[in-house]
Tab-separated table of C-alpha atoms and ligand atoms in Angstrom:
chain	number	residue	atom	x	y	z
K	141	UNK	CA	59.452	66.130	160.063
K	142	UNK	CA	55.966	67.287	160.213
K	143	UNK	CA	56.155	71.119	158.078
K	144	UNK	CA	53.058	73.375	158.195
K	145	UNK	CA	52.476	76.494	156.314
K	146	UNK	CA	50.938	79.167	158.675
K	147	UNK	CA	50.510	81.983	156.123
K	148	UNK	CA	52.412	82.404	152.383
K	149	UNK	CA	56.226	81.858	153.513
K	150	UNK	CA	55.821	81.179	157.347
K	151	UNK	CA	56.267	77.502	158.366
K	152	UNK	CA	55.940	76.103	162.198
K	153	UNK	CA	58.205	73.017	161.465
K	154	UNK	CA	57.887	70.139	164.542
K	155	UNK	CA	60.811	68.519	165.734
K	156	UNK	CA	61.086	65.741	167.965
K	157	UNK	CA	57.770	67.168	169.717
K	158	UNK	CA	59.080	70.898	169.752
K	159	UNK	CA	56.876	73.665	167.463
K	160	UNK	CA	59.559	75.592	165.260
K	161	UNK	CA	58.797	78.912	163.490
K	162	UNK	CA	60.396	79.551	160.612
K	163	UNK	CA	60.940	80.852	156.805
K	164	UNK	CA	62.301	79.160	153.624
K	165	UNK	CA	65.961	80.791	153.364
K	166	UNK	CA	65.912	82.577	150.376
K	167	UNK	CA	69.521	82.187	150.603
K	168	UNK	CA	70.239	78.561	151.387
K	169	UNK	CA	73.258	78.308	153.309
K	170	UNK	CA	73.594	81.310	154.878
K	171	UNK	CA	72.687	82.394	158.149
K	172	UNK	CA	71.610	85.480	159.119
K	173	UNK	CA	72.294	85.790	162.946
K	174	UNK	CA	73.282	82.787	164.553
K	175	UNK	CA	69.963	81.173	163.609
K	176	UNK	CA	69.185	77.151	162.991
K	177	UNK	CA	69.364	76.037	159.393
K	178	UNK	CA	66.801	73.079	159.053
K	179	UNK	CA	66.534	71.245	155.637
K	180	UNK	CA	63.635	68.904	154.752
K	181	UNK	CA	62.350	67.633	151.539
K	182	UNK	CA	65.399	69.673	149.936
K	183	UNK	CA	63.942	73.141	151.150
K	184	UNK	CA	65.938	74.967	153.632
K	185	UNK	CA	64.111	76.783	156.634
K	186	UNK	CA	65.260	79.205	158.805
K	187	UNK	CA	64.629	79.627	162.457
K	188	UNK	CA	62.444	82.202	163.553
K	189	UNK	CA	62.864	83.672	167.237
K	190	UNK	CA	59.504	85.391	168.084
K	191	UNK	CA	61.343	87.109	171.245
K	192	UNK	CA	63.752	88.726	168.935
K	193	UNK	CA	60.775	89.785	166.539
K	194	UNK	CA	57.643	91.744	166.295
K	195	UNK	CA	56.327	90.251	163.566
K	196	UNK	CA	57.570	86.755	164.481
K	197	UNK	CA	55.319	87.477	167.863
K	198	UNK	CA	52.487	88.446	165.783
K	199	UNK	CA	52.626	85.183	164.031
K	200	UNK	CA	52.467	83.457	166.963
K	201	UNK	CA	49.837	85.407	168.441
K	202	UNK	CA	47.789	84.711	165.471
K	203	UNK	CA	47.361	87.785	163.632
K	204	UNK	CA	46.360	87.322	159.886
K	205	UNK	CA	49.729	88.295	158.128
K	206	UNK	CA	49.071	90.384	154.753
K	207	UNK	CA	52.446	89.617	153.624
K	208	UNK	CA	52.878	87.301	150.228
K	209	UNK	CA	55.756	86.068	147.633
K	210	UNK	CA	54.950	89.241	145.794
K	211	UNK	CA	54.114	92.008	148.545
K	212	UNK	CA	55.929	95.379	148.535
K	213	UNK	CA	56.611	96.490	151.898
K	214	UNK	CA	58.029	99.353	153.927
K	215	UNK	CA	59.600	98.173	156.894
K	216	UNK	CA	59.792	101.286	159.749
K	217	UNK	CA	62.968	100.665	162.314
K	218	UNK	CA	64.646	97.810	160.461
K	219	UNK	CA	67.518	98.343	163.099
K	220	UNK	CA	70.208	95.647	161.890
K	221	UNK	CA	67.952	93.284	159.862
K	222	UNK	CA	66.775	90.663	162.039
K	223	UNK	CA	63.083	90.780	160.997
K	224	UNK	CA	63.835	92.356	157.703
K	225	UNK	CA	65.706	89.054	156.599
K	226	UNK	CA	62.851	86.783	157.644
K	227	UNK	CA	60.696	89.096	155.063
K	228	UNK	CA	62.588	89.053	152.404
K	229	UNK	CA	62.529	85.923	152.635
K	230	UNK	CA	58.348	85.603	152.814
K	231	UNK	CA	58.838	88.162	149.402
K	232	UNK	CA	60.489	85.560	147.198
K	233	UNK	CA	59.123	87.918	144.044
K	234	UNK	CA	58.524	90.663	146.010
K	235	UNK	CA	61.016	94.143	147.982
K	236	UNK	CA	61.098	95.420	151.402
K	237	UNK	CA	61.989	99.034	151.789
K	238	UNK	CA	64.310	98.756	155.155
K	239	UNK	CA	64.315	102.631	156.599
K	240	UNK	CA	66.802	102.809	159.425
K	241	UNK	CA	67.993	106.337	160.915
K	242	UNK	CA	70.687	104.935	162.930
K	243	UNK	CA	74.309	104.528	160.772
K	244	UNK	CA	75.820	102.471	163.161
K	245	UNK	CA	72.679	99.794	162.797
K	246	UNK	CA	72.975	100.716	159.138
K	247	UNK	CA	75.890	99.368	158.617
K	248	UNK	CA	74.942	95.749	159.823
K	249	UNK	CA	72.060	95.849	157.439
K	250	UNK	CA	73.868	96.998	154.617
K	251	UNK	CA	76.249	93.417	154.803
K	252	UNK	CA	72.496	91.955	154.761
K	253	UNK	CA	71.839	93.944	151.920
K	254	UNK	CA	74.275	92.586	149.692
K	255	UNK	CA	73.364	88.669	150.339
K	256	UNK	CA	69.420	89.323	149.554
K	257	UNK	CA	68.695	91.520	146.442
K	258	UNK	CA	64.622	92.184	147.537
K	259	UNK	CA	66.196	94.689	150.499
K	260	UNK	CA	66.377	98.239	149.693
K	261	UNK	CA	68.383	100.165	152.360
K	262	UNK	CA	67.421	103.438	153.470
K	263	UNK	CA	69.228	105.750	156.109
K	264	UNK	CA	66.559	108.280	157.222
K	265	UNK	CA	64.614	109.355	159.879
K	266	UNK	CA	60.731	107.823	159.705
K	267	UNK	CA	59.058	111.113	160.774
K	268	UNK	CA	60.604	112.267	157.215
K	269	UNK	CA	59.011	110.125	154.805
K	270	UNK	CA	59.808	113.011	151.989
K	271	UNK	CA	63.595	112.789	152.311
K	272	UNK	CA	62.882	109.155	150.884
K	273	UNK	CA	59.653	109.680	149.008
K	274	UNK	CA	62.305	109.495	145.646
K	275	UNK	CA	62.895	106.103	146.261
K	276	UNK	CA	60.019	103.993	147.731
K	277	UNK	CA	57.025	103.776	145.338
K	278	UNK	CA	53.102	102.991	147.163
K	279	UNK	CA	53.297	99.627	149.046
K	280	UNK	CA	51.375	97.014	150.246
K	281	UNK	CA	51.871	96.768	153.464
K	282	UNK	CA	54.037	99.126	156.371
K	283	UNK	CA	55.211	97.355	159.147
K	284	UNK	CA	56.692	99.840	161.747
K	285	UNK	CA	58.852	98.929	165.030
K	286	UNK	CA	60.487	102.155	165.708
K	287	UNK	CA	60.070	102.626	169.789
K	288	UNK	CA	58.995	106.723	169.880
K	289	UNK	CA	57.089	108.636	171.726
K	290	UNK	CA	54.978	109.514	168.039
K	291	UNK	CA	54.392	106.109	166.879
K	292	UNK	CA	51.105	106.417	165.748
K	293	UNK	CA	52.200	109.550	163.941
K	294	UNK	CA	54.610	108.403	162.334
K	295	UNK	CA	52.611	105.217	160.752
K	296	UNK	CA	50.258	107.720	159.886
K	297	UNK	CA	52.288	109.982	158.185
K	298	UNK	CA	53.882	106.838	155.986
K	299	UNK	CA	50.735	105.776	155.033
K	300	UNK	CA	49.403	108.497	153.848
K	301	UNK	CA	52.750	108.923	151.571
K	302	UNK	CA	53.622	105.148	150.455
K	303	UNK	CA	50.647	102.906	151.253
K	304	UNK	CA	48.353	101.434	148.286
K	305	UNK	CA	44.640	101.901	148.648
K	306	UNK	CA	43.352	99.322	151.051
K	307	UNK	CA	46.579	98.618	152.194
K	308	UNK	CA	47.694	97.500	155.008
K	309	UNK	CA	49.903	98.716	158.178
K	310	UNK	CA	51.382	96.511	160.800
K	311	UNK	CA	52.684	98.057	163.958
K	312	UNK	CA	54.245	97.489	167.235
K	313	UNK	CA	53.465	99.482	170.142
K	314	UNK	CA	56.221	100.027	172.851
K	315	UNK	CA	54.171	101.342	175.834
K	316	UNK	CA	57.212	102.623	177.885
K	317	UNK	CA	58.469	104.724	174.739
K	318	UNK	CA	55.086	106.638	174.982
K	319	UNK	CA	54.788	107.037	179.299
K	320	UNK	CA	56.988	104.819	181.421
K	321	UNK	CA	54.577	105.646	184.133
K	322	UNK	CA	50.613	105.293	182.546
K	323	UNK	CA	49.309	101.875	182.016
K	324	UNK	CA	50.198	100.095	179.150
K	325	UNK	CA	46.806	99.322	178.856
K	326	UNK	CA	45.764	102.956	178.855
K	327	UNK	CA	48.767	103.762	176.658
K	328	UNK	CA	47.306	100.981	173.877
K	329	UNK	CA	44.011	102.326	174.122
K	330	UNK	CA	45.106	106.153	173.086
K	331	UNK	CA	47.149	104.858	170.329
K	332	UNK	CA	44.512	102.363	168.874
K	333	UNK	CA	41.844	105.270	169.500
K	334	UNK	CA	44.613	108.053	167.605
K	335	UNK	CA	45.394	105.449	164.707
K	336	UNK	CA	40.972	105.372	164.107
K	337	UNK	CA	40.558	108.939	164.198
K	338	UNK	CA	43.591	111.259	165.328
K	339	UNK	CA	44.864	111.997	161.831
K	340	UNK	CA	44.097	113.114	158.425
K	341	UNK	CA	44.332	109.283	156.951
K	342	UNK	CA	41.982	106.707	158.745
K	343	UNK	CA	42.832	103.204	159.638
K	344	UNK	CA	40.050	100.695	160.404
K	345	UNK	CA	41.970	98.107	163.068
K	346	UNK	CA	41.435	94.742	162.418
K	347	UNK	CA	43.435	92.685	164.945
K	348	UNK	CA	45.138	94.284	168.405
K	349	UNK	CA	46.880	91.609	170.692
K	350	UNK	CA	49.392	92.539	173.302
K	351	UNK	CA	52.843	90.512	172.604
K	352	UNK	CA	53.414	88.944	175.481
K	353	UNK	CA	54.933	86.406	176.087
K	354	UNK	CA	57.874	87.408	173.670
K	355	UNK	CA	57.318	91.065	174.027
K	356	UNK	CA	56.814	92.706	177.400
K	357	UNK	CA	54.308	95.777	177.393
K	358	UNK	CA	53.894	95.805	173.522
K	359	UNK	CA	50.878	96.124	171.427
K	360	UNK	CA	50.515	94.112	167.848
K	361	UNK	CA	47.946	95.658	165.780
K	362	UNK	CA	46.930	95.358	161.880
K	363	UNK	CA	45.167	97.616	159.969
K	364	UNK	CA	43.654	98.483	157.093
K	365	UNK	CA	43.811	102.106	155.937
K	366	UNK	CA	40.312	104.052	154.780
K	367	UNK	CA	40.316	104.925	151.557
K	368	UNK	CA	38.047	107.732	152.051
K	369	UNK	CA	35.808	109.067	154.619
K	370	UNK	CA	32.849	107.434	152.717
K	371	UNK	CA	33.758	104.088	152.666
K	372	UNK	CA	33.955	104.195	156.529
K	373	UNK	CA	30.044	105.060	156.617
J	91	SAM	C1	63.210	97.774	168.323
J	91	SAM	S1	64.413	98.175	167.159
J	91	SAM	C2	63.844	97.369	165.693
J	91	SAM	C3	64.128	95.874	165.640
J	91	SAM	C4	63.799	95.301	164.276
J	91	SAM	N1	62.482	95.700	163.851
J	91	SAM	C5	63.879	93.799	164.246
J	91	SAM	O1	62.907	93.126	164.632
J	91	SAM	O2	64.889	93.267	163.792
J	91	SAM	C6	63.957	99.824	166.723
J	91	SAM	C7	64.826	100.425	165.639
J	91	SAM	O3	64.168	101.596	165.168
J	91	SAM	C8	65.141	102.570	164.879
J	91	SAM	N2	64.437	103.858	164.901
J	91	SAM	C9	63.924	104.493	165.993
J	91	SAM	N3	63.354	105.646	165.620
J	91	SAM	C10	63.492	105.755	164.278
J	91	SAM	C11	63.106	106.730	163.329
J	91	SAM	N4	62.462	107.834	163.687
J	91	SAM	N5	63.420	106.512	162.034
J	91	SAM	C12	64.076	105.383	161.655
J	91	SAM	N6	64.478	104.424	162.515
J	91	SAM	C13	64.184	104.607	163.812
J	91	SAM	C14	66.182	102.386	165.977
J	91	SAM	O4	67.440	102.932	165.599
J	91	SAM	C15	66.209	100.882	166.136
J	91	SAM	O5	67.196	100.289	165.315
């Protein structure tokens, strides 16, 4: 079975003619929700659904994924763990910081939690990043998926608290949490437009690609955060 590396930890595997995304199961064995457990040359994959992920979309879509064995991360709206699991298991040597404000959804990630020791659980609300500022030190990268109104903000306001010099920040962009009735199109443009110059921290955006077709009406987009004003010149 043909295996091909995409980025550091993501795999498209082919079988019998079919393209497969996928990760290396840091826990071999063990499946995380209901996905396909693949095994070739003694390595154990596991199925990636880019309709049930953000970032798996983004792969797909061909954005340049920062994320390596070693990356810190802070993952924004880790809900129960879906795409979280898939990351830690990119970050073989490396620790996502999973912030979820729901304690229902908590719950589900916390039985995650204790298979994969590179997850660090974190009930709180995102537009807070001081009630966790104690626990996450300055990270690589940010990926956010949290479906508000303030999404922008709130990436903003993370990265200004947690993310490393040059780092970068992932982020999904749910149109309909922002206006059910504007364009999407109009929605993306504002947000893109806010994350280059609303805020006191600047982002330079490298990559923006609408989702579809795994994501209706949402916005990929990486960037890299300005160090200072005078690098942007
Ligand atoms: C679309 S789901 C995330 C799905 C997840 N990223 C995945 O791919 O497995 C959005 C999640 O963000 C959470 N959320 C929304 N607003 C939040 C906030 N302000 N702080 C923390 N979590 C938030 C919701 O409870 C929900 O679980």
């Amino acid at each position: 079975m043909p295996v091909e590396e995409l980025s550091d930890g993501i795999f498209n595997l082919s079988i019998d003619d079919r393209q497969m995304l996928a990760t290396r199961n840091l826990m071999p064995g063990i499946s995380v929700y209901g996905e396909r457990l693949i095994v070739e040359d003694d390595v154990e994959y596991r199925q990636w659904d880019p309709s049930r992920s953000k970032l798996g979309a983004m792969v797909l879509r061909n954005f340049e994924i920062p994320l390596t064995y070693d990356s810190t991360v802070l993952y924004l709206g880790a809900a129960s763990g879906t795409t979280v699991s898939h990351v830690s298991d990119i970050l073989r040597d490396g620790l996502v910081y999973a912030v979820e404000f729901s304690p229902r959804t908590m719950r589900d990630l916390l039985q995650l939690c204790d298979q994969r020791p590179n997850i660090i659980p974190i009930l709180a609300d995102a537009n807070k990043p001081q009630s966790y500022a104690h626990i996450v030190e300055k990270v690589d990268v940010i990926f956010q998926d949290v479906a508000q109104p303030n999404q922008a903000e709130i990436a903003a306001v993370n990265s200004k608290y947690f993310l490393e010099e040059n780092g970068h920040l992932m982020l999904s962009i749910k149109s309909r949490s922002i206006d059910t009735v504007a364009s999407p199109k109009k929605i993306f443009k504002d947000e893109v437009r806010k994350l280059e110059s609303g805020f006191d921290v600047e982002f330079e955006v490298l990559q923006r690609k609408e989702l579809e077709p795994f994501h209706e009406d949402h916005l990929g987009v990486l960037a890299r955060m300005f160090v200072d004003h005078e690098e942007k010149e």
